[in-house]
Amino acid sequence: MALYEHVFMARQDISQSQVEGLIKEYADIITENGGKVGKIEYWGVKNLAYKIKKNRKAHYALMNLDAPSAAVAEMERRMGISTDVIRFMTIKVEAHEIEPSIQMRKVDRDERSERGGGFGDRGRGGAGGGFRGGGDRGPRGPGGGGGAGGGFRGGDRAGPGAGPRPAGGGDRGGFRPRPTTPASDDTGSQE
């Protein structure tokens, strides 16, 4: 018998218990046809990169299979008929992973956030950056000012040597300050 990893996606509008019922149904097909089901993981509802059969999200599930190819073909045939399954993929592997899959490993995500990873540290010569700032962006070029913060919502953008900020500009660089004195034509008063 061969080893397979099988992942399928179910429609977003069915419940988790219905997805677990689908997993059990397909596991029973494998065992009835002389195979074994190893690790089963329910990954939850995740966003799709693009719409599939009018769905923007889907329930994901993984099954490790040790089964003959006929059993896998029968399971895939029934998945193709089912209206609840929108996509599936079976891959033949040399050995199954014993530890949890990458989707289930929360430890790696926590380590990544402690390291300061994410959008900001892509090797642009500063520490941080990203969407919400947190690092030195370096000089911005002629008349730019440079400065700390970085990203779309960085902190104070007036960098070293840039001097005081003009009134009305706020802490979000790149916007023109409002005029401090009203123009005589814009007052709307008649004399």
Short mmCIF file of N, CA and C in Angstrom, two decimals:
data_model
loop_
_atom_site.label_atom_id
_atom_site.label_comp_id
_atom_site.label_asym_id
_atom_site.label_seq_id
_atom_site.Cartn_x
_atom_site.Cartn_y
_atom_site.Cartn_z
N MET A 1 0.84 -1.18 0.00
CA MET A 1 0.00 0.00 0.00
C MET A 1 0.89 1.25 0.00
N ALA A 2 0.35 2.31 -0.53
CA ALA A 2 1.10 3.55 -0.65
C ALA A 2 0.64 4.54 0.42
N LEU A 3 1.49 5.53 0.68
CA LEU A 3 1.19 6.57 1.65
C LEU A 3 0.76 7.83 0.91
N TYR A 4 -0.31 8.46 1.40
CA TYR A 4 -0.85 9.66 0.78
C TYR A 4 -1.14 10.71 1.84
N GLU A 5 -1.05 11.97 1.43
CA GLU A 5 -1.59 13.08 2.21
C GLU A 5 -2.74 13.64 1.40
N HIS A 6 -3.88 13.76 2.02
CA HIS A 6 -5.08 14.21 1.32
C HIS A 6 -5.64 15.44 2.04
N VAL A 7 -5.85 16.52 1.30
CA VAL A 7 -6.43 17.75 1.83
C VAL A 7 -7.69 18.04 1.03
N PHE A 8 -8.77 18.37 1.73
CA PHE A 8 -9.96 18.80 1.01
C PHE A 8 -10.54 20.05 1.64
N MET A 9 -11.28 20.80 0.82
CA MET A 9 -11.91 22.03 1.26
C MET A 9 -13.42 21.87 1.10
N ALA A 10 -14.15 22.20 2.15
CA ALA A 10 -15.61 22.11 2.14
C ALA A 10 -16.21 23.51 2.14
N ARG A 11 -17.43 23.61 1.68
CA ARG A 11 -18.11 24.91 1.59
C ARG A 11 -18.11 25.62 2.93
N GLN A 12 -18.12 26.95 2.88
CA GLN A 12 -18.06 27.76 4.09
C GLN A 12 -19.37 27.77 4.88
N ASP A 13 -20.49 27.48 4.24
CA ASP A 13 -21.77 27.61 4.92
C ASP A 13 -22.23 26.33 5.62
N ILE A 14 -21.42 25.28 5.63
CA ILE A 14 -21.77 24.11 6.43
C ILE A 14 -21.09 24.23 7.79
N SER A 15 -21.60 23.52 8.77
CA SER A 15 -21.06 23.64 10.13
C SER A 15 -19.84 22.75 10.32
N GLN A 16 -19.14 22.99 11.41
CA GLN A 16 -17.96 22.18 11.72
C GLN A 16 -18.34 20.73 11.96
N SER A 17 -19.49 20.48 12.57
CA SER A 17 -19.92 19.09 12.81
C SER A 17 -20.22 18.38 11.48
N GLN A 18 -20.73 19.12 10.49
CA GLN A 18 -20.96 18.52 9.19
C GLN A 18 -19.62 18.18 8.50
N VAL A 19 -18.63 19.03 8.69
CA VAL A 19 -17.30 18.76 8.13
C VAL A 19 -16.71 17.52 8.80
N GLU A 20 -16.86 17.41 10.11
CA GLU A 20 -16.38 16.22 10.81
C GLU A 20 -17.10 14.97 10.33
N GLY A 21 -18.39 15.11 9.99
CA GLY A 21 -19.13 13.99 9.40
C GLY A 21 -18.57 13.60 8.04
N LEU A 22 -18.18 14.59 7.23
CA LEU A 22 -17.55 14.31 5.94
C LEU A 22 -16.22 13.58 6.12
N ILE A 23 -15.44 14.04 7.10
CA ILE A 23 -14.14 13.40 7.37
C ILE A 23 -14.36 11.94 7.74
N LYS A 24 -15.35 11.68 8.61
CA LYS A 24 -15.63 10.31 9.02
C LYS A 24 -16.11 9.47 7.84
N GLU A 25 -16.97 10.05 7.00
CA GLU A 25 -17.48 9.33 5.83
C GLU A 25 -16.34 8.91 4.91
N TYR A 26 -15.42 9.83 4.63
CA TYR A 26 -14.32 9.51 3.72
C TYR A 26 -13.30 8.59 4.37
N ALA A 27 -13.12 8.68 5.67
CA ALA A 27 -12.24 7.75 6.38
C ALA A 27 -12.83 6.34 6.34
N ASP A 28 -14.16 6.23 6.46
CA ASP A 28 -14.81 4.92 6.37
C ASP A 28 -14.64 4.30 4.99
N ILE A 29 -14.67 5.11 3.94
CA ILE A 29 -14.45 4.60 2.58
C ILE A 29 -13.07 3.98 2.47
N ILE A 30 -12.07 4.65 3.05
CA ILE A 30 -10.70 4.14 2.99
C ILE A 30 -10.59 2.81 3.74
N THR A 31 -11.15 2.76 4.95
CA THR A 31 -11.02 1.53 5.74
C THR A 31 -11.83 0.38 5.13
N GLU A 32 -12.97 0.66 4.51
CA GLU A 32 -13.76 -0.39 3.87
C GLU A 32 -13.02 -1.02 2.68
N ASN A 33 -12.19 -0.23 2.05
CA ASN A 33 -11.45 -0.71 0.88
C ASN A 33 -10.04 -1.17 1.22
N GLY A 34 -9.78 -1.48 2.48
CA GLY A 34 -8.51 -2.08 2.88
C GLY A 34 -7.40 -1.13 3.24
N GLY A 35 -7.70 0.12 3.49
CA GLY A 35 -6.67 1.09 3.86
C GLY A 35 -6.76 1.51 5.31
N LYS A 36 -5.84 2.36 5.72
CA LYS A 36 -5.83 2.89 7.09
C LYS A 36 -5.73 4.40 7.01
N VAL A 37 -6.40 5.04 7.97
CA VAL A 37 -6.32 6.49 8.07
C VAL A 37 -5.48 6.81 9.30
N GLY A 38 -4.42 7.56 9.08
CA GLY A 38 -3.54 7.95 10.19
C GLY A 38 -4.04 9.23 10.83
N LYS A 39 -3.21 10.24 10.79
CA LYS A 39 -3.53 11.53 11.41
C LYS A 39 -4.63 12.24 10.63
N ILE A 40 -5.57 12.81 11.37
CA ILE A 40 -6.63 13.64 10.79
C ILE A 40 -6.55 15.00 11.49
N GLU A 41 -6.52 16.07 10.70
CA GLU A 41 -6.48 17.42 11.26
C GLU A 41 -7.57 18.27 10.61
N TYR A 42 -8.30 18.97 11.45
CA TYR A 42 -9.26 19.96 10.97
C TYR A 42 -8.61 21.32 11.16
N TRP A 43 -8.38 22.03 10.07
CA TRP A 43 -7.65 23.30 10.12
C TRP A 43 -8.56 24.50 10.33
N GLY A 44 -9.85 24.33 10.22
CA GLY A 44 -10.77 25.44 10.44
C GLY A 44 -11.16 26.13 9.14
N VAL A 45 -11.85 27.23 9.29
CA VAL A 45 -12.30 28.02 8.15
C VAL A 45 -11.21 29.04 7.82
N LYS A 46 -10.80 29.06 6.56
CA LYS A 46 -9.75 29.98 6.11
C LYS A 46 -10.20 30.70 4.85
N ASN A 47 -9.65 31.89 4.64
CA ASN A 47 -9.95 32.66 3.44
C ASN A 47 -9.33 31.99 2.22
N LEU A 48 -10.01 32.10 1.11
CA LEU A 48 -9.50 31.61 -0.16
C LEU A 48 -8.84 32.75 -0.92
N ALA A 49 -7.88 32.44 -1.75
CA ALA A 49 -7.21 33.46 -2.54
C ALA A 49 -8.14 34.04 -3.61
N TYR A 50 -9.08 33.25 -4.07
CA TYR A 50 -10.05 33.69 -5.06
C TYR A 50 -11.33 32.89 -4.85
N LYS A 51 -12.43 33.38 -5.41
CA LYS A 51 -13.71 32.69 -5.24
C LYS A 51 -13.67 31.33 -5.94
N ILE A 52 -14.19 30.32 -5.26
CA ILE A 52 -14.36 28.99 -5.84
C ILE A 52 -15.82 28.61 -5.65
N LYS A 53 -16.54 28.44 -6.72
CA LYS A 53 -17.96 28.08 -6.68
C LYS A 53 -18.74 29.01 -5.74
N LYS A 54 -18.50 30.30 -5.89
CA LYS A 54 -19.15 31.38 -5.14
C LYS A 54 -18.80 31.38 -3.65
N ASN A 55 -17.72 30.75 -3.25
CA ASN A 55 -17.28 30.74 -1.85
C ASN A 55 -16.01 31.57 -1.71
N ARG A 56 -15.98 32.39 -0.65
CA ARG A 56 -14.79 33.18 -0.34
C ARG A 56 -13.96 32.54 0.77
N LYS A 57 -14.56 31.62 1.51
CA LYS A 57 -13.88 30.90 2.59
C LYS A 57 -14.19 29.42 2.45
N ALA A 58 -13.42 28.59 3.17
CA ALA A 58 -13.67 27.16 3.12
C ALA A 58 -13.15 26.51 4.40
N HIS A 59 -13.76 25.37 4.76
CA HIS A 59 -13.27 24.51 5.83
C HIS A 59 -12.16 23.64 5.24
N TYR A 60 -11.01 23.58 5.91
CA TYR A 60 -9.89 22.77 5.43
C TYR A 60 -9.71 21.57 6.35
N ALA A 61 -9.37 20.42 5.76
CA ALA A 61 -9.10 19.21 6.55
C ALA A 61 -7.99 18.41 5.87
N LEU A 62 -7.15 17.77 6.69
CA LEU A 62 -6.03 16.95 6.21
C LEU A 62 -6.20 15.54 6.74
N MET A 63 -5.92 14.54 5.87
CA MET A 63 -5.94 13.14 6.30
C MET A 63 -4.68 12.46 5.77
N ASN A 64 -3.98 11.76 6.64
CA ASN A 64 -2.86 10.92 6.21
C ASN A 64 -3.40 9.52 5.94
N LEU A 65 -3.15 9.01 4.75
CA LEU A 65 -3.73 7.74 4.34
C LEU A 65 -2.64 6.72 4.04
N ASP A 66 -2.88 5.48 4.40
CA ASP A 66 -2.06 4.34 4.03
C ASP A 66 -3.03 3.38 3.37
N ALA A 67 -3.16 3.48 2.04
CA ALA A 67 -4.24 2.78 1.36
C ALA A 67 -3.84 2.39 -0.06
N PRO A 68 -4.54 1.41 -0.61
CA PRO A 68 -4.32 1.09 -2.03
C PRO A 68 -4.90 2.21 -2.91
N SER A 69 -4.40 2.31 -4.11
CA SER A 69 -4.82 3.40 -4.99
C SER A 69 -6.31 3.30 -5.33
N ALA A 70 -6.87 2.09 -5.35
CA ALA A 70 -8.29 1.94 -5.65
C ALA A 70 -9.16 2.59 -4.56
N ALA A 71 -8.75 2.47 -3.31
CA ALA A 71 -9.50 3.09 -2.21
C ALA A 71 -9.46 4.61 -2.31
N VAL A 72 -8.29 5.15 -2.65
CA VAL A 72 -8.16 6.60 -2.80
C VAL A 72 -8.98 7.07 -3.99
N ALA A 73 -8.98 6.31 -5.08
CA ALA A 73 -9.76 6.68 -6.26
C ALA A 73 -11.25 6.70 -5.94
N GLU A 74 -11.73 5.73 -5.16
CA GLU A 74 -13.15 5.69 -4.79
C GLU A 74 -13.51 6.88 -3.90
N MET A 75 -12.62 7.22 -2.95
CA MET A 75 -12.87 8.38 -2.08
C MET A 75 -12.93 9.66 -2.92
N GLU A 76 -11.99 9.82 -3.86
CA GLU A 76 -11.97 11.01 -4.71
C GLU A 76 -13.20 11.06 -5.62
N ARG A 77 -13.67 9.90 -6.08
CA ARG A 77 -14.87 9.87 -6.91
C ARG A 77 -16.07 10.39 -6.15
N ARG A 78 -16.21 9.95 -4.88
CA ARG A 78 -17.33 10.40 -4.07
C ARG A 78 -17.20 11.86 -3.68
N MET A 79 -15.97 12.33 -3.50
CA MET A 79 -15.78 13.76 -3.22
C MET A 79 -16.17 14.60 -4.43
N GLY A 80 -15.89 14.10 -5.62
CA GLY A 80 -16.25 14.82 -6.83
C GLY A 80 -17.76 14.95 -7.00
N ILE A 81 -18.50 13.98 -6.50
CA ILE A 81 -19.96 13.99 -6.58
C ILE A 81 -20.57 14.91 -5.52
N SER A 82 -19.94 14.99 -4.36
CA SER A 82 -20.48 15.74 -3.23
C SER A 82 -20.56 17.23 -3.55
N THR A 83 -21.67 17.85 -3.16
CA THR A 83 -21.82 19.30 -3.34
C THR A 83 -21.15 20.09 -2.23
N ASP A 84 -20.83 19.41 -1.11
CA ASP A 84 -20.19 20.11 0.01
C ASP A 84 -18.69 20.28 -0.17
N VAL A 85 -18.05 19.45 -0.96
CA VAL A 85 -16.60 19.53 -1.18
C VAL A 85 -16.36 20.38 -2.42
N ILE A 86 -15.57 21.45 -2.25
CA ILE A 86 -15.32 22.32 -3.40
C ILE A 86 -13.97 22.04 -4.06
N ARG A 87 -12.98 21.54 -3.33
CA ARG A 87 -11.69 21.17 -3.91
C ARG A 87 -11.06 20.08 -3.04
N PHE A 88 -10.22 19.25 -3.66
CA PHE A 88 -9.44 18.27 -2.90
C PHE A 88 -8.16 17.99 -3.67
N MET A 89 -7.17 17.51 -2.92
CA MET A 89 -5.88 17.19 -3.53
C MET A 89 -5.25 16.03 -2.75
N THR A 90 -4.78 15.03 -3.46
CA THR A 90 -4.12 13.88 -2.85
C THR A 90 -2.70 13.82 -3.40
N ILE A 91 -1.74 13.70 -2.50
CA ILE A 91 -0.33 13.65 -2.89
C ILE A 91 0.28 12.38 -2.32
N LYS A 92 0.99 11.65 -3.15
CA LYS A 92 1.70 10.45 -2.71
C LYS A 92 3.00 10.90 -2.06
N VAL A 93 3.29 10.37 -0.85
CA VAL A 93 4.48 10.76 -0.11
C VAL A 93 5.31 9.53 0.24
N GLU A 94 6.56 9.76 0.56
CA GLU A 94 7.45 8.68 0.98
C GLU A 94 7.18 8.27 2.43
N ALA A 95 6.93 9.26 3.30
CA ALA A 95 6.66 9.00 4.72
C ALA A 95 5.74 10.09 5.24
N HIS A 96 4.90 9.75 6.20
CA HIS A 96 4.02 10.73 6.82
C HIS A 96 4.78 11.51 7.89
N GLU A 97 4.40 12.75 8.07
CA GLU A 97 4.93 13.55 9.18
C GLU A 97 4.23 13.10 10.45
N ILE A 98 4.99 12.88 11.48
CA ILE A 98 4.41 12.43 12.74
C ILE A 98 3.94 13.62 13.57
N GLU A 99 4.69 14.70 13.51
CA GLU A 99 4.31 15.89 14.27
C GLU A 99 3.19 16.64 13.55
N PRO A 100 2.57 17.61 14.23
CA PRO A 100 1.48 18.36 13.60
C PRO A 100 1.95 19.08 12.34
N SER A 101 1.03 19.27 11.41
CA SER A 101 1.36 19.94 10.17
C SER A 101 1.66 21.41 10.42
N ILE A 102 2.15 22.07 9.40
CA ILE A 102 2.54 23.48 9.51
C ILE A 102 1.35 24.36 9.85
N GLN A 103 0.16 23.97 9.41
CA GLN A 103 -1.04 24.74 9.71
C GLN A 103 -1.40 24.67 11.20
N MET A 104 -1.00 23.62 11.85
CA MET A 104 -1.36 23.43 13.26
C MET A 104 -0.29 23.93 14.23
N ARG A 105 0.86 24.28 13.72
CA ARG A 105 1.95 24.69 14.60
C ARG A 105 1.83 26.16 14.97
N LYS A 106 1.34 26.42 16.15
CA LYS A 106 1.22 27.79 16.62
C LYS A 106 2.54 28.29 17.18
N VAL A 107 3.40 27.39 17.57
CA VAL A 107 4.68 27.75 18.17
C VAL A 107 5.52 28.56 17.19
N ASP A 108 5.53 28.17 15.93
CA ASP A 108 6.32 28.89 14.94
C ASP A 108 5.81 30.31 14.76
N ARG A 109 4.52 30.50 14.80
CA ARG A 109 3.96 31.83 14.64
C ARG A 109 4.36 32.71 15.81
N ASP A 110 4.34 32.14 17.04
CA ASP A 110 4.73 32.91 18.21
C ASP A 110 6.20 33.29 18.14
N GLU A 111 7.06 32.36 17.72
CA GLU A 111 8.48 32.66 17.61
C GLU A 111 8.73 33.74 16.59
N ARG A 112 8.00 33.71 15.49
CA ARG A 112 8.17 34.70 14.44
C ARG A 112 7.84 36.09 14.96
N SER A 113 6.78 36.23 15.76
CA SER A 113 6.42 37.54 16.28
C SER A 113 7.43 38.02 17.32
N GLU A 114 8.02 37.09 18.10
CA GLU A 114 9.03 37.49 19.08
C GLU A 114 10.31 37.94 18.41
N ARG A 115 10.64 37.37 17.26
CA ARG A 115 11.85 37.77 16.53
C ARG A 115 11.70 39.13 15.89
N GLY A 116 10.47 39.58 15.75
CA GLY A 116 10.24 40.85 15.07
C GLY A 116 10.05 40.65 13.58
N GLY A 117 9.66 39.47 13.19
CA GLY A 117 9.46 39.18 11.77
C GLY A 117 8.18 39.78 11.27
N GLY A 118 7.80 39.40 10.11
CA GLY A 118 6.59 39.93 9.52
C GLY A 118 6.92 40.79 8.32
N PHE A 119 6.12 41.83 8.10
CA PHE A 119 6.26 42.64 6.91
C PHE A 119 7.51 43.51 6.95
N GLY A 120 7.90 43.96 8.15
CA GLY A 120 8.92 44.99 8.25
C GLY A 120 10.34 44.57 7.95
N ASP A 121 10.76 43.38 8.30
CA ASP A 121 12.18 43.07 8.17
C ASP A 121 12.47 42.33 6.88
N ARG A 122 12.40 43.03 5.79
CA ARG A 122 12.65 42.41 4.50
C ARG A 122 14.00 42.85 3.94
N GLY A 123 14.90 43.27 4.79
CA GLY A 123 16.24 43.57 4.37
C GLY A 123 16.40 44.91 3.67
N ARG A 124 15.68 45.92 4.11
CA ARG A 124 15.79 47.22 3.49
C ARG A 124 16.70 48.16 4.26
N GLY A 125 17.52 47.66 5.10
CA GLY A 125 18.49 48.51 5.76
C GLY A 125 17.99 49.18 7.02
N GLY A 126 16.83 48.91 7.47
CA GLY A 126 16.34 49.49 8.71
C GLY A 126 15.84 48.39 9.61
N ALA A 127 15.50 48.74 10.81
CA ALA A 127 14.93 47.76 11.71
C ALA A 127 13.46 48.03 11.82
N GLY A 128 12.65 47.17 11.30
CA GLY A 128 11.21 47.34 11.43
C GLY A 128 10.60 47.77 10.13
N GLY A 129 9.92 48.89 10.15
CA GLY A 129 9.19 49.33 8.97
C GLY A 129 7.83 48.67 8.98
N GLY A 130 7.39 48.18 7.87
CA GLY A 130 6.12 47.50 7.80
C GLY A 130 4.96 48.46 7.84
N PHE A 131 3.77 47.95 8.10
CA PHE A 131 2.58 48.78 8.05
C PHE A 131 2.47 49.75 9.21
N ARG A 132 2.89 49.35 10.37
CA ARG A 132 2.67 50.19 11.54
C ARG A 132 3.95 50.71 12.14
N GLY A 133 4.98 50.78 11.37
CA GLY A 133 6.19 51.45 11.81
C GLY A 133 7.00 50.65 12.80
N GLY A 134 7.87 51.35 13.48
CA GLY A 134 8.66 50.72 14.50
C GLY A 134 10.14 50.68 14.16
N GLY A 135 10.58 51.37 13.15
CA GLY A 135 12.00 51.31 12.83
C GLY A 135 12.47 52.55 12.13
N ASP A 136 13.75 52.63 11.89
CA ASP A 136 14.36 53.77 11.24
C ASP A 136 14.30 53.54 9.74
N ARG A 137 13.71 54.47 9.03
CA ARG A 137 13.59 54.32 7.59
C ARG A 137 14.80 54.84 6.85
N GLY A 138 15.59 55.65 7.44
CA GLY A 138 16.74 56.21 6.74
C GLY A 138 16.33 57.43 5.95
N PRO A 139 17.28 58.02 5.22
CA PRO A 139 16.98 59.25 4.48
C PRO A 139 15.99 58.99 3.35
N ARG A 140 15.16 59.99 3.08
CA ARG A 140 14.15 59.86 2.05
C ARG A 140 14.51 60.57 0.77
N GLY A 141 15.60 61.20 0.70
CA GLY A 141 15.98 61.89 -0.52
C GLY A 141 15.87 63.39 -0.36
N PRO A 142 16.01 64.14 -1.45
CA PRO A 142 16.02 65.60 -1.35
C PRO A 142 14.68 66.14 -0.85
N GLY A 143 14.77 66.96 0.20
CA GLY A 143 13.58 67.59 0.75
C GLY A 143 12.66 66.66 1.48
N GLY A 144 13.06 65.42 1.72
CA GLY A 144 12.15 64.43 2.28
C GLY A 144 12.13 64.39 3.77
N GLY A 145 13.20 64.53 4.44
CA GLY A 145 13.18 64.54 5.89
C GLY A 145 13.57 63.23 6.52
N GLY A 146 13.33 62.09 5.92
CA GLY A 146 13.73 60.81 6.50
C GLY A 146 13.05 60.57 7.82
N GLY A 147 13.65 59.75 8.67
CA GLY A 147 13.18 59.69 10.02
C GLY A 147 12.76 58.34 10.52
N ALA A 148 12.36 58.36 11.78
CA ALA A 148 11.95 57.14 12.44
C ALA A 148 10.47 56.91 12.18
N GLY A 149 10.05 55.71 12.40
CA GLY A 149 8.64 55.38 12.20
C GLY A 149 8.51 54.36 11.11
N GLY A 150 8.45 54.78 9.92
CA GLY A 150 8.35 53.86 8.80
C GLY A 150 6.96 53.30 8.67
N GLY A 151 6.70 52.72 7.56
CA GLY A 151 5.41 52.09 7.34
C GLY A 151 4.31 53.10 7.12
N PHE A 152 3.10 52.61 7.01
CA PHE A 152 1.97 53.48 6.74
C PHE A 152 1.54 54.27 7.96
N ARG A 153 1.65 53.64 9.13
CA ARG A 153 1.19 54.32 10.33
C ARG A 153 2.31 54.52 11.32
N GLY A 154 3.46 54.83 10.83
CA GLY A 154 4.62 55.01 11.70
C GLY A 154 4.43 56.17 12.63
N GLY A 155 5.33 56.28 13.57
CA GLY A 155 5.26 57.34 14.56
C GLY A 155 5.60 58.68 13.95
N ASP A 156 6.34 59.48 14.68
CA ASP A 156 6.71 60.81 14.23
C ASP A 156 7.66 60.68 13.05
N ARG A 157 7.34 61.29 11.95
CA ARG A 157 8.13 61.12 10.74
C ARG A 157 9.21 62.18 10.58
N ALA A 158 9.23 63.17 11.44
CA ALA A 158 10.28 64.18 11.33
C ALA A 158 11.57 63.55 11.84
N GLY A 159 12.46 63.30 10.96
CA GLY A 159 13.69 62.60 11.30
C GLY A 159 14.69 63.48 11.98
N PRO A 160 15.87 62.94 12.25
CA PRO A 160 16.89 63.73 12.91
C PRO A 160 17.32 64.88 12.01
N GLY A 161 17.37 66.08 12.60
CA GLY A 161 17.82 67.24 11.86
C GLY A 161 16.75 67.88 11.01
N ALA A 162 15.52 67.40 11.10
CA ALA A 162 14.46 67.95 10.26
C ALA A 162 13.83 69.19 10.88
N GLY A 163 14.10 69.45 12.15
CA GLY A 163 13.54 70.63 12.79
C GLY A 163 12.13 70.39 13.26
N PRO A 164 11.49 71.43 13.81
CA PRO A 164 10.12 71.26 14.31
C PRO A 164 9.14 71.07 13.17
N ARG A 165 8.05 70.38 13.49
CA ARG A 165 7.01 70.14 12.50
C ARG A 165 6.14 71.38 12.36
N PRO A 166 5.65 71.65 11.18
CA PRO A 166 4.73 72.78 11.04
C PRO A 166 3.41 72.49 11.73
N ALA A 167 2.74 73.57 12.17
CA ALA A 167 1.48 73.39 12.89
C ALA A 167 0.42 72.81 11.97
N GLY A 168 -0.42 71.95 12.55
CA GLY A 168 -1.53 71.40 11.80
C GLY A 168 -1.19 70.16 11.00
N GLY A 169 0.04 69.75 10.99
CA GLY A 169 0.42 68.60 10.18
C GLY A 169 0.16 67.27 10.85
N GLY A 170 0.03 67.24 12.17
CA GLY A 170 -0.14 65.97 12.87
C GLY A 170 1.14 65.17 12.85
N ASP A 171 1.06 63.90 13.20
CA ASP A 171 2.26 63.09 13.20
C ASP A 171 2.33 62.19 11.98
N ARG A 172 1.50 62.44 10.99
CA ARG A 172 1.51 61.61 9.79
C ARG A 172 2.15 62.40 8.67
N GLY A 173 3.38 62.07 8.39
CA GLY A 173 4.12 62.80 7.37
C GLY A 173 3.50 62.69 6.01
N GLY A 174 3.83 63.63 5.15
CA GLY A 174 3.36 63.58 3.78
C GLY A 174 2.12 64.41 3.51
N PHE A 175 1.46 64.93 4.54
CA PHE A 175 0.29 65.76 4.34
C PHE A 175 0.69 67.22 4.47
N ARG A 176 0.04 68.07 3.69
CA ARG A 176 0.32 69.50 3.79
C ARG A 176 -0.33 70.05 5.04
N PRO A 177 0.36 70.94 5.74
CA PRO A 177 -0.26 71.55 6.92
C PRO A 177 -1.37 72.52 6.50
N ARG A 178 -2.37 72.65 7.34
CA ARG A 178 -3.44 73.60 7.07
C ARG A 178 -2.92 75.02 7.31
N PRO A 179 -3.46 75.99 6.59
CA PRO A 179 -3.02 77.37 6.84
C PRO A 179 -3.43 77.80 8.24
N THR A 180 -2.54 78.54 8.90
CA THR A 180 -2.81 78.96 10.27
C THR A 180 -3.65 80.22 10.33
N THR A 181 -3.67 81.03 9.26
CA THR A 181 -4.50 82.23 9.26
C THR A 181 -5.54 82.08 8.16
N PRO A 182 -6.80 82.40 8.44
CA PRO A 182 -7.82 82.26 7.41
C PRO A 182 -7.66 83.36 6.35
N ALA A 183 -7.96 83.03 5.15
CA ALA A 183 -7.90 84.02 4.07
C ALA A 183 -9.06 84.97 4.19
N SER A 184 -8.85 86.22 3.77
CA SER A 184 -9.91 87.23 3.94
C SER A 184 -11.11 86.94 3.06
N ASP A 185 -10.92 86.23 1.94
CA ASP A 185 -12.03 85.94 1.05
C ASP A 185 -12.87 84.76 1.54
N ASP A 186 -12.32 83.92 2.39
CA ASP A 186 -13.01 82.70 2.80
C ASP A 186 -13.84 82.86 4.07
N THR A 187 -13.87 84.05 4.67
CA THR A 187 -14.56 84.19 5.94
C THR A 187 -16.06 84.16 5.78
N GLY A 188 -16.58 84.61 4.66
CA GLY A 188 -18.01 84.57 4.42
C GLY A 188 -18.76 85.69 5.09
N SER A 189 -18.08 86.61 5.77
CA SER A 189 -18.78 87.72 6.42
C SER A 189 -18.88 88.90 5.46
N GLN A 190 -19.99 89.60 5.54
CA GLN A 190 -20.17 90.78 4.69
C GLN A 190 -20.15 92.02 5.57
N GLU A 191 -19.54 93.07 5.08
CA GLU A 191 -19.47 94.31 5.87
C GLU A 191 -20.29 95.39 5.28
#
